[in-house]
């Protein structure tokens, strides 16, 4: 190790201690390899335990001209929270914030302040006793994703009434154009004047109601419920490069260091009802979608779509995940994923063990478990190609029941009302479908040419929402798995590619096809290192981080200092 690096490591240890500094390459693996995509090297992984330690680490990194990659739970799907490759022009330090878990309930629980590493899972547990919910209640919540990670990526949006994760109220550090570290307080709370004072007061909850500042800044997307109802618009309802939702921490994708965010919470529904819809004609779902969004008095809670091929794949390849969640609950899932990663790292190091051992072992064991899906769902699988799980709440339940009865008396397809157990299993089956694609790829790695997972936002008025690819593209694919959030017209297209196909060229062809359809991409997973960011997003990144100190290369941009 170079003398300069030795001194740097000593400085880092002074701040967080040896226990929370990781320099061993093997131990760095969980932090340097993405959840599904991307990996690279780092000089050190640091795990601060307080906001002040996080600030001190930032000061050391900036004074030593280092690249800083901020990281929460590292659950992103496009490689945006890890190093990517080895072509950076400066050494990299990862600052993982997951030890800074504090969540403050304010305004009688109608709002919260989530510190740097706080998770949606912990927030859900804190809000439940007071009858309130966070922005997201499934998906990212279950795998232990951080609150701030969702904000930085404008992620989520499966809940029709709430839209993407968003706030204009945050506390963050940036490096200005002169290379100086500065702290920006947009929380709407008077916490002092100097950085260390502000951070200490926040962490210790040293503020009161009189310190709240009157502001017009909002703590959630207050327009989405109207935007999604505009079914005649020729633009998508939500996508990551939408300039409407780029503000401070929101959409920042690691180009700043976020210490805290202030967010709205939501009152729980008094009752809810899941309706399970089936049809063989995509136009049927198009008509239902337009009617509900434009004519109903009550918006749905959610409406998740699943194609029959994806239903089958999830039934086979996501069975173990389903069983764990169904029998043990979401509490165990973050632990399971951590264990899974450790098993895979060990198997990769030991030649006598197969790669991706955890997937192969879990798939084998799942074969011994009986069919886990309700009979009504299985009957619909036989009858219908397209499946739609629509959840309504309170007054919207009767509104939907009357509508579906009348609609399916006159149109192809059918529906049934789920009891509570069937409803939970229907939603869970759709959620776990996301893992089927990865499991299939792992088990059939030697037989396929690779895979592509695309995240697409269609125009709100798009009638032909179910994809029909040009033959020149379709012939290169072995399997297509489709699922998504149909009310929002956000769809996830997962492709298994045939052997010997040029994936880079195929991806370019797909993106060109999406462009011709008026689609935006990515819709909710953000650009990471998988997508090239559009001009509006690039300009936002450059404004936040003019020296390109934080997370350089994001959105396939320059990794060089000052964006050279």
Coordinates of C-alpha atoms in Angstrom, one line a residue:
X1 CA 0.0 0.0 0.0
X2 CA 1.3 3.5 -0.9
X3 CA 2.4 5.7 2.0
X4 CA -0.4 8.2 1.1
X5 CA -2.9 5.4 1.3
X6 CA -1.5 4.2 4.7
X7 CA -2.0 7.7 6.1
X8 CA -5.4 7.9 4.6
X9 CA -6.5 4.6 6.2
X10 CA -5.2 5.9 9.6
X11 CA -7.3 9.0 9.2
X12 CA -10.4 7.0 8.4
X13 CA -9.8 4.7 11.4
X14 CA -9.6 7.8 13.7
X15 CA -13.1 8.6 12.6
X16 CA -14.9 5.2 12.7
X17 CA -12.4 2.7 14.2
X18 CA -11.0 -0.5 12.7
X19 CA -14.1 -2.5 13.1
X20 CA -16.1 -0.3 10.7
X21 CA -13.4 0.1 8.1
X22 CA -13.1 -2.7 5.5
X23 CA -10.0 -2.9 3.3
X24 CA -9.8 -6.7 2.7
X25 CA -11.0 -7.4 -0.9
X26 CA -13.0 -10.5 0.1
X27 CA -14.9 -8.7 2.9
X28 CA -15.6 -5.8 0.6
X29 CA -17.5 -8.0 -1.9
X30 CA -21.1 -7.4 -0.5
X31 CA -20.5 -3.6 -0.9
X32 CA -18.6 -3.7 -4.2
X33 CA -20.9 -5.9 -6.2
X34 CA -24.4 -4.8 -7.2
X35 CA -27.6 -6.6 -6.2
X36 CA -28.0 -7.8 -9.8
X37 CA -25.6 -5.7 -11.9
X38 CA -22.1 -4.2 -11.8
X39 CA -19.0 -4.4 -9.7
X40 CA -15.6 -2.8 -9.2
X41 CA -12.8 -2.1 -6.7
X42 CA -12.6 0.3 -3.8
X43 CA -9.8 1.5 -1.6
X44 CA -12.0 1.1 1.5
X45 CA -15.5 0.6 2.6
X46 CA -16.5 2.8 5.5
X47 CA -19.5 2.3 7.8
X48 CA -20.1 5.4 9.9
X49 CA -22.4 5.1 12.9
X50 CA -23.4 8.8 13.2
X51 CA -24.1 11.8 11.0
X52 CA -21.0 13.5 12.4
X53 CA -18.8 10.5 11.5
X54 CA -20.3 10.6 8.0
X55 CA -19.4 14.3 7.7
X56 CA -15.9 13.7 8.9
X57 CA -15.4 10.9 6.3
X58 CA -16.6 13.2 3.6
X59 CA -14.1 15.9 4.7
X60 CA -11.3 13.4 4.5
X61 CA -12.3 12.2 1.1
X62 CA -12.7 15.7 -0.4
X63 CA -9.4 16.8 1.0
X64 CA -7.6 13.8 -0.5
X65 CA -9.3 14.2 -3.9
X66 CA -11.1 10.8 -3.7
X67 CA -14.2 9.5 -5.5
X68 CA -17.1 9.0 -3.0
X69 CA -19.8 6.4 -3.6
X70 CA -22.6 6.7 -1.2
X71 CA -24.4 3.5 -0.4
X72 CA -27.5 2.4 1.6
X73 CA -28.7 -1.2 1.5
X74 CA -27.3 -1.8 -2.0
X75 CA -30.6 -3.2 -3.3
X76 CA -30.7 -1.3 -6.5
X77 CA -31.3 -3.2 -9.8
X78 CA -29.1 -1.2 -12.2
X79 CA -25.7 -1.1 -10.4
X80 CA -26.0 2.5 -9.3
X81 CA -24.6 2.1 -5.8
X82 CA -21.3 0.3 -6.4
X83 CA -18.2 0.9 -8.4
X84 CA -18.5 -0.1 -12.0
X85 CA -15.4 -1.3 -13.8
X86 CA -11.8 -0.1 -13.2
X87 CA -11.5 3.0 -15.4
X88 CA -11.8 5.7 -12.8
X89 CA -9.2 8.5 -12.6
X90 CA -9.1 8.6 -8.7
X91 CA -9.3 6.1 -5.9
X92 CA -12.8 5.2 -4.6
X93 CA -14.1 5.2 -1.0
X94 CA -17.5 3.7 -0.4
X95 CA -19.5 5.3 2.5
X96 CA -22.2 2.8 3.5
X97 CA -24.8 4.5 5.8
X98 CA -26.8 1.4 6.9
X99 CA -25.7 1.8 10.6
X100 CA -27.4 5.3 10.8
X101 CA -30.9 3.9 11.2
X102 CA -32.7 6.6 13.2
X103 CA -36.3 7.6 12.2
X104 CA -38.0 10.6 13.9
X105 CA -41.8 10.7 13.8
X106 CA -42.9 14.4 13.6
X107 CA -46.2 16.2 13.2
X108 CA -48.0 13.5 15.2
X109 CA -46.7 10.9 12.8
X110 CA -48.0 12.6 9.7
X111 CA -44.4 13.1 8.7
X112 CA -41.1 11.5 9.4
X113 CA -37.4 12.3 9.2
X114 CA -35.4 9.4 8.0
X115 CA -31.6 9.5 8.7
X116 CA -29.0 8.3 6.2
X117 CA -29.4 4.5 6.6
X118 CA -33.0 4.2 7.8
X119 CA -35.0 1.5 6.0
X120 CA -38.6 1.2 4.7
X121 CA -38.9 -2.0 6.7
X122 CA -38.2 -0.2 10.0
X123 CA -40.4 2.7 9.1
X124 CA -43.3 0.4 8.4
X125 CA -43.0 -1.1 11.8
X126 CA -42.9 2.3 13.5
X127 CA -45.9 3.6 11.7
X128 CA -48.2 0.6 12.0
X129 CA -49.2 1.2 15.7
X130 CA -50.4 4.6 14.9
X131 CA -52.4 3.5 11.8
X132 CA -50.2 5.0 9.2
X133 CA -48.1 3.8 6.2
X134 CA -44.9 4.9 4.4
X135 CA -44.8 5.6 0.7
X136 CA -44.0 2.0 -0.2
X137 CA -45.5 -1.0 1.4
X138 CA -44.3 -3.9 -0.7
X139 CA -41.2 -4.7 -2.9
X140 CA -38.4 -2.5 -1.7
X141 CA -39.8 -2.6 1.9
X142 CA -39.4 -6.3 2.1
X143 CA -35.8 -6.6 1.0
X144 CA -34.6 -3.9 3.4
X145 CA -34.1 -1.0 1.0
X146 CA -33.2 2.3 2.5
X147 CA -35.6 5.3 2.6
X148 CA -33.1 7.6 1.1
X149 CA -32.2 5.2 -1.6
X150 CA -35.8 5.3 -2.8
X151 CA -35.8 9.1 -2.8
X152 CA -32.5 9.4 -4.6
X153 CA -33.8 7.2 -7.3
X154 CA -37.4 8.5 -7.5
X155 CA -38.2 4.8 -7.1
X156 CA -41.5 3.0 -6.5
X157 CA -44.9 4.1 -7.6
X158 CA -46.8 0.8 -7.6
X159 CA -49.3 2.5 -5.2
X160 CA -51.6 4.4 -7.6
X161 CA -52.6 7.2 -5.2
X162 CA -49.0 8.1 -4.2
X163 CA -46.6 8.0 -7.2
X164 CA -42.8 8.0 -7.1
X165 CA -40.8 8.5 -3.9
X166 CA -40.2 12.3 -3.7
X167 CA -39.5 15.1 -1.3
X168 CA -38.2 18.7 -1.5
X169 CA -37.1 18.5 2.1
X170 CA -33.7 17.1 2.8
X171 CA -30.3 17.6 4.5
X172 CA -27.4 16.9 2.2
X173 CA -23.7 17.6 1.5
X174 CA -22.3 18.5 -1.9
X175 CA -19.0 19.6 -3.3
X176 CA -19.3 23.0 -5.0
X177 CA -17.6 24.1 -8.2
X178 CA -14.6 25.3 -6.1
X179 CA -14.1 21.9 -4.6
X180 CA -15.4 22.8 -1.2
X181 CA -17.7 20.6 0.9
X182 CA -20.9 22.4 1.9
X183 CA -24.0 21.3 3.9
X184 CA -27.4 22.2 2.5
X185 CA -30.3 22.2 5.0
X186 CA -33.7 22.0 3.2
X187 CA -35.4 20.1 6.0
X188 CA -37.5 23.1 7.0
X189 CA -36.1 22.9 10.6
X190 CA -33.8 25.4 12.3
X191 CA -30.9 23.2 13.5
X192 CA -28.2 25.8 13.8
X193 CA -25.7 27.4 11.4
X194 CA -22.6 25.3 11.2
X195 CA -22.4 21.7 9.8
X196 CA -21.4 19.9 13.0
X197 CA -24.0 21.8 15.0
X198 CA -26.7 21.0 12.5
X199 CA -25.8 17.3 12.3
X200 CA -25.5 16.9 16.0
X201 CA -28.8 18.6 16.8
X202 CA -30.6 16.5 14.2
X203 CA -29.1 13.2 15.4
X204 CA -29.9 13.9 19.0
X205 CA -33.4 15.2 18.2
X206 CA -32.4 18.6 19.7
X207 CA -35.2 20.5 18.1
X208 CA -38.8 21.4 18.9
X209 CA -42.0 22.5 17.2
X210 CA -40.8 26.2 17.4
X211 CA -37.8 25.2 15.2
X212 CA -40.0 24.2 12.2
X213 CA -39.8 26.8 9.5
X214 CA -42.8 27.7 7.3
X215 CA -42.0 26.5 3.8
X216 CA -43.7 25.8 0.5
X217 CA -41.5 22.8 -0.1
X218 CA -43.4 19.5 -0.2
X219 CA -42.6 16.1 1.4
X220 CA -44.3 13.9 -1.3
X221 CA -45.5 14.0 -4.8
X222 CA -48.8 15.9 -4.4
X223 CA -49.7 15.9 -8.1
X224 CA -49.4 12.2 -9.2
X225 CA -52.9 11.2 -8.4
X226 CA -54.1 13.7 -10.9
X227 CA -51.4 13.0 -13.5
X228 CA -52.2 9.2 -13.6
X229 CA -55.9 10.0 -14.2
X230 CA -55.1 11.9 -17.4
X231 CA -55.6 8.8 -19.7
X232 CA -55.5 10.8 -22.9
X233 CA -52.0 12.2 -22.5
X234 CA -49.4 11.1 -24.9
X235 CA -46.6 11.1 -22.3
X236 CA -45.9 8.6 -19.5
X237 CA -47.2 9.2 -16.0
X238 CA -43.8 8.7 -14.3
X239 CA -40.2 8.1 -15.3
X240 CA -36.8 8.8 -13.8
X241 CA -35.7 11.7 -16.0
X242 CA -38.9 13.6 -15.5
X243 CA -37.6 17.1 -14.6
X244 CA -40.8 17.7 -12.5
X245 CA -39.3 15.3 -9.9
X246 CA -35.7 16.3 -9.9
X247 CA -35.1 18.4 -6.8
X248 CA -32.2 18.3 -4.3
X249 CA -32.0 14.8 -3.0
X250 CA -34.9 13.5 -5.1
X251 CA -33.5 11.9 -8.2
X252 CA -29.9 12.7 -7.2
X253 CA -28.7 9.1 -7.7
X254 CA -25.7 9.4 -5.4
X255 CA -24.4 12.7 -6.8
X256 CA -24.7 14.2 -3.2
X257 CA -24.4 12.7 0.3
X258 CA -27.8 12.7 1.9
X259 CA -27.9 12.8 5.7
X260 CA -31.7 12.9 6.1
X261 CA -35.0 13.3 4.3
X262 CA -38.4 14.5 5.5
X263 CA -41.4 12.6 4.2
X264 CA -45.2 12.5 4.4
X265 CA -46.9 9.4 5.8
X266 CA -50.3 8.1 4.8
X267 CA -53.4 7.0 6.7
X268 CA -54.1 3.2 6.5
X269 CA -57.2 2.1 4.7
X270 CA -60.0 0.9 7.0
X271 CA -60.6 -2.0 4.7
X272 CA -59.4 -3.3 1.4
X273 CA -60.4 -5.8 -1.2
X274 CA -58.4 -7.6 -3.9
X275 CA -60.0 -8.4 -7.2
X276 CA -58.4 -10.9 -9.5
X277 CA -59.0 -10.2 -13.2
X278 CA -58.4 -12.5 -16.2
X279 CA -58.6 -12.0 -20.0
X280 CA -57.2 -13.2 -23.3
X281 CA -57.5 -9.8 -24.9
X282 CA -55.2 -6.9 -23.8
X283 CA -57.8 -4.4 -25.1
X284 CA -60.1 -5.5 -22.3
X285 CA -57.6 -4.4 -19.7
X286 CA -57.0 -1.2 -21.7
X287 CA -60.8 -0.4 -21.4
X288 CA -60.9 -1.2 -17.7
X289 CA -57.9 0.9 -17.0
X290 CA -59.4 4.0 -18.8
X291 CA -62.7 3.6 -17.1
X292 CA -61.3 3.2 -13.6
X293 CA -58.8 6.1 -13.9
X294 CA -61.2 8.5 -15.6
X295 CA -64.6 7.7 -14.2
X296 CA -64.2 6.2 -10.7
X297 CA -64.5 8.5 -7.7
X298 CA -61.9 6.4 -5.8
X299 CA -58.5 5.5 -7.2
X300 CA -57.3 1.9 -6.6
X301 CA -54.6 1.2 -4.1
X302 CA -52.6 -0.8 -6.7
X303 CA -53.1 -2.7 -9.9
X304 CA -50.3 -5.1 -10.8
X305 CA -50.2 -7.1 -14.1
X306 CA -48.8 -10.6 -14.7
X307 CA -48.6 -12.4 -18.1
X308 CA -49.3 -16.2 -18.0
X309 CA -45.7 -17.0 -19.0
X310 CA -44.5 -15.0 -16.0
X311 CA -47.1 -16.5 -13.8
X312 CA -45.7 -20.0 -14.7
X313 CA -42.1 -18.9 -14.3
X314 CA -42.8 -17.3 -10.9
X315 CA -44.7 -20.5 -9.8
X316 CA -41.6 -22.6 -10.5
X317 CA -38.6 -20.3 -9.9
X318 CA -39.8 -17.9 -7.2
X319 CA -41.5 -20.6 -5.1
X320 CA -38.9 -20.6 -2.3
X321 CA -39.1 -16.8 -2.0
X322 CA -42.9 -17.0 -1.9
X323 CA -42.8 -19.7 0.8
X324 CA -40.3 -17.8 3.0
X325 CA -42.5 -14.7 2.9
X326 CA -45.7 -16.5 3.3
X327 CA -44.6 -18.6 6.3
X328 CA -42.0 -16.4 8.0
X329 CA -43.1 -12.9 6.9
X330 CA -41.0 -10.0 5.6
X331 CA -39.1 -9.8 8.8
X332 CA -36.9 -12.7 7.8
X333 CA -36.3 -11.7 4.1
X334 CA -33.4 -9.2 4.6
X335 CA -31.6 -11.9 6.7
X336 CA -32.3 -14.4 4.0
X337 CA -30.8 -12.2 1.3
X338 CA -27.7 -11.5 3.4
X339 CA -27.2 -15.2 4.0
X340 CA -27.7 -15.9 0.3
X341 CA -25.0 -13.4 -0.7
X342 CA -22.6 -14.9 1.8
X343 CA -23.2 -18.4 0.5
X344 CA -22.6 -17.2 -3.1
X345 CA -19.4 -15.4 -2.2
X346 CA -18.1 -18.6 -0.6
X347 CA -19.1 -20.8 -3.5
X348 CA -17.4 -18.4 -5.9
X349 CA -14.1 -18.7 -4.0
X350 CA -14.1 -22.5 -3.6
X351 CA -13.7 -24.3 -6.9
X352 CA -15.3 -27.5 -5.7
X353 CA -18.6 -25.7 -5.2
X354 CA -20.8 -24.5 -8.1
X355 CA -21.3 -20.8 -8.7
X356 CA -24.6 -19.3 -7.4
X357 CA -24.9 -22.2 -5.0
X358 CA -27.7 -20.6 -3.0
X359 CA -30.0 -20.4 -6.0
X360 CA -29.4 -24.0 -7.0
X361 CA -29.8 -25.2 -3.5
X362 CA -33.0 -23.2 -2.9
X363 CA -34.5 -24.3 -6.2
X364 CA -33.8 -28.0 -5.4
X365 CA -35.4 -27.7 -2.0
X366 CA -38.5 -25.9 -3.3
X367 CA -39.4 -28.9 -5.5
X368 CA -40.4 -30.8 -2.3
X369 CA -43.0 -28.2 -1.3
X370 CA -46.6 -28.7 -2.6
X371 CA -48.4 -26.2 -4.8
X372 CA -48.5 -22.9 -3.0
X373 CA -51.1 -21.0 -5.1
X374 CA -54.8 -20.9 -4.5
X375 CA -57.1 -23.0 -6.7
X376 CA -59.0 -20.0 -8.1
X377 CA -55.8 -18.4 -9.4
X378 CA -54.7 -21.7 -10.9
X379 CA -58.1 -22.0 -12.7
X380 CA -57.7 -18.5 -14.1
X381 CA -54.2 -19.4 -15.2
X382 CA -55.7 -22.2 -17.4
X383 CA -58.4 -19.9 -18.8
X384 CA -56.6 -16.6 -19.4
X385 CA -53.3 -15.3 -20.7
X386 CA -53.4 -11.9 -19.0
X387 CA -53.8 -11.5 -15.2
X388 CA -54.5 -8.3 -13.3
X389 CA -54.5 -7.9 -9.5
X390 CA -56.5 -4.8 -8.5
X391 CA -56.8 -3.7 -4.9
X392 CA -59.4 -1.2 -3.9
X393 CA -60.0 0.4 -0.5
X394 CA -63.0 1.7 1.5
X395 CA -65.7 3.3 -0.7
X396 CA -63.8 2.1 -3.8
X397 CA -64.6 -1.5 -3.1
X398 CA -68.3 -1.4 -3.9
X399 CA -67.6 1.0 -6.8
X400 CA -65.3 -1.7 -8.3
X401 CA -67.6 -4.6 -7.5
X402 CA -70.5 -3.1 -9.3
X403 CA -68.4 -2.1 -12.3
X404 CA -66.7 -5.5 -12.7
X405 CA -70.0 -7.3 -12.5
X406 CA -71.5 -5.1 -15.3
X407 CA -68.3 -5.0 -17.4
X408 CA -67.7 -8.8 -17.6
X409 CA -71.3 -9.5 -18.4
X410 CA -70.7 -7.7 -21.7
X411 CA -67.0 -8.3 -22.3
X412 CA -64.5 -11.2 -22.6
X413 CA -62.8 -12.3 -19.5
X414 CA -63.9 -12.7 -15.8
X415 CA -63.0 -11.7 -12.2
X416 CA -63.3 -13.1 -8.7
X417 CA -63.1 -11.4 -5.3
X418 CA -60.2 -12.8 -3.2
X419 CA -60.7 -13.7 0.4
X420 CA -57.9 -12.3 2.6
X421 CA -55.7 -15.3 2.2
X422 CA -56.2 -15.4 -1.6
X423 CA -55.6 -11.7 -1.9
X424 CA -52.3 -11.9 0.1
X425 CA -51.1 -14.8 -2.1
X426 CA -52.0 -13.1 -5.3
X427 CA -50.1 -9.9 -4.4
X428 CA -47.2 -12.0 -3.1
X429 CA -47.1 -14.1 -6.3
X430 CA -46.8 -11.0 -8.4
X431 CA -44.1 -9.5 -6.1
X432 CA -41.9 -12.6 -6.1
X433 CA -42.3 -12.9 -9.9
X434 CA -39.4 -10.4 -10.2
X435 CA -37.0 -13.0 -8.9
X436 CA -38.0 -15.7 -11.4
X437 CA -36.1 -14.1 -14.2
X438 CA -32.8 -14.1 -12.3
X439 CA -33.3 -17.7 -11.0
X440 CA -34.0 -19.0 -14.5
X441 CA -30.9 -17.3 -15.9
X442 CA -28.7 -18.8 -13.2
X443 CA -29.9 -22.3 -13.6
X444 CA -29.7 -22.2 -17.4
X445 CA -26.5 -20.1 -17.7
X446 CA -24.7 -22.4 -20.1
X447 CA -27.8 -22.7 -22.4
X448 CA -28.6 -19.1 -23.0
X449 CA -26.9 -16.1 -24.4
X450 CA -27.7 -13.8 -21.4
X451 CA -30.6 -11.7 -20.3
X452 CA -32.0 -8.2 -20.4
X453 CA -34.3 -6.6 -17.9
X454 CA -35.9 -3.4 -19.2
X455 CA -38.0 -0.9 -17.2
X456 CA -40.5 0.9 -19.5
X457 CA -42.9 3.7 -19.0
X458 CA -45.6 3.8 -21.8
X459 CA -47.6 6.9 -22.8
X460 CA -50.8 7.2 -20.7
X461 CA -52.9 7.0 -23.9
X462 CA -51.1 3.9 -25.3
X463 CA -53.8 1.4 -26.4
X464 CA -51.4 -1.4 -27.5
X465 CA -49.7 -1.7 -24.2
X466 CA -48.9 -5.4 -24.5
X467 CA -45.7 -5.7 -26.5
X468 CA -45.5 -7.2 -30.0
X469 CA -41.9 -7.0 -31.0
X470 CA -40.6 -6.8 -34.6
X471 CA -39.7 -10.2 -35.8
X472 CA -36.0 -9.3 -36.2
X473 CA -35.9 -8.7 -32.5
X474 CA -38.3 -11.4 -31.4
X475 CA -36.3 -14.1 -33.2
X476 CA -33.3 -13.4 -30.9
X477 CA -35.3 -14.1 -27.7
X478 CA -35.8 -17.4 -26.0
X479 CA -38.3 -16.2 -23.4
X480 CA -40.2 -13.0 -22.5
X481 CA -41.5 -12.4 -19.0
X482 CA -43.9 -9.5 -18.6
X483 CA -45.2 -7.9 -15.4
X484 CA -45.8 -4.4 -14.2
X485 CA -48.0 -1.6 -12.8
X486 CA -50.8 -1.4 -15.4
X487 CA -52.6 1.7 -14.1
X488 CA -49.3 3.7 -14.3
X489 CA -48.4 2.0 -17.6
X490 CA -45.1 1.1 -16.2
X491 CA -44.0 -2.4 -17.4
X492 CA -41.0 -4.6 -16.7
X493 CA -39.9 -6.6 -19.7
X494 CA -37.5 -9.4 -18.9
X495 CA -35.9 -11.1 -21.8
X496 CA -33.9 -14.4 -21.9
X497 CA -31.6 -14.1 -25.0
X498 CA -30.7 -16.9 -27.3
X499 CA -27.2 -18.3 -27.4
X500 CA -24.7 -16.4 -29.6
X501 CA -26.8 -13.2 -29.8
X502 CA -24.9 -9.9 -29.5
X503 CA -26.7 -8.5 -26.4
X504 CA -25.3 -5.0 -26.8
X505 CA -26.7 -4.7 -30.3
X506 CA -30.0 -6.3 -29.2
X507 CA -30.4 -3.8 -26.4
X508 CA -29.8 -0.9 -28.8
X509 CA -32.5 -2.3 -31.1
X510 CA -34.9 -2.6 -28.2
X511 CA -34.3 0.9 -27.0
X512 CA -34.8 2.2 -30.6
X513 CA -38.1 0.3 -30.7
X514 CA -39.2 1.8 -27.3
X515 CA -38.4 5.2 -28.7
X516 CA -40.6 4.6 -31.7
X517 CA -43.5 3.8 -29.2
X518 CA -43.0 7.1 -27.3
X519 CA -41.9 5.2 -24.2
X520 CA -39.5 6.6 -21.5
X521 CA -36.9 4.4 -19.8
X522 CA -36.0 3.7 -17.1
X523 CA -39.4 4.1 -15.4
X524 CA -38.5 3.5 -11.8
X525 CA -35.2 1.7 -11.4
X526 CA -33.1 4.7 -12.4
X527 CA -30.3 4.7 -14.8
X528 CA -27.5 3.2 -12.7
X529 CA -24.8 2.0 -15.1
X530 CA -27.3 0.2 -17.3
X531 CA -28.9 3.1 -19.1
X532 CA -27.6 6.3 -20.7
X533 CA -29.1 9.3 -18.9
X534 CA -30.9 11.9 -20.9
X535 CA -29.9 15.5 -21.2
X536 CA -32.2 16.8 -18.5
X537 CA -30.9 14.3 -16.0
X538 CA -27.3 14.9 -17.0
X539 CA -27.7 18.7 -16.4
X540 CA -29.2 18.0 -13.0
X541 CA -26.3 15.8 -12.0
X542 CA -23.8 18.4 -13.1
X543 CA -25.6 21.1 -11.2
X544 CA -25.5 19.0 -8.0
X545 CA -21.9 17.8 -8.5
X546 CA -19.9 20.1 -10.7
X547 CA -16.6 18.4 -9.8
X548 CA -17.9 14.9 -10.5
X549 CA -16.8 13.7 -7.0
X550 CA -19.8 11.6 -6.2
X551 CA -20.7 8.4 -8.0
X552 CA -19.0 9.3 -11.3
X553 CA -20.0 7.4 -14.4
X554 CA -23.7 7.1 -13.3
X555 CA -26.0 7.1 -16.4
X556 CA -23.0 6.1 -18.6
X557 CA -21.5 9.6 -18.1
X558 CA -17.8 10.6 -17.6
X559 CA -15.9 9.1 -14.7
X560 CA -13.4 11.9 -14.9
X561 CA -13.0 14.9 -12.5
X562 CA -14.9 18.0 -13.7
X563 CA -16.8 15.7 -16.2
X564 CA -13.8 15.8 -18.6

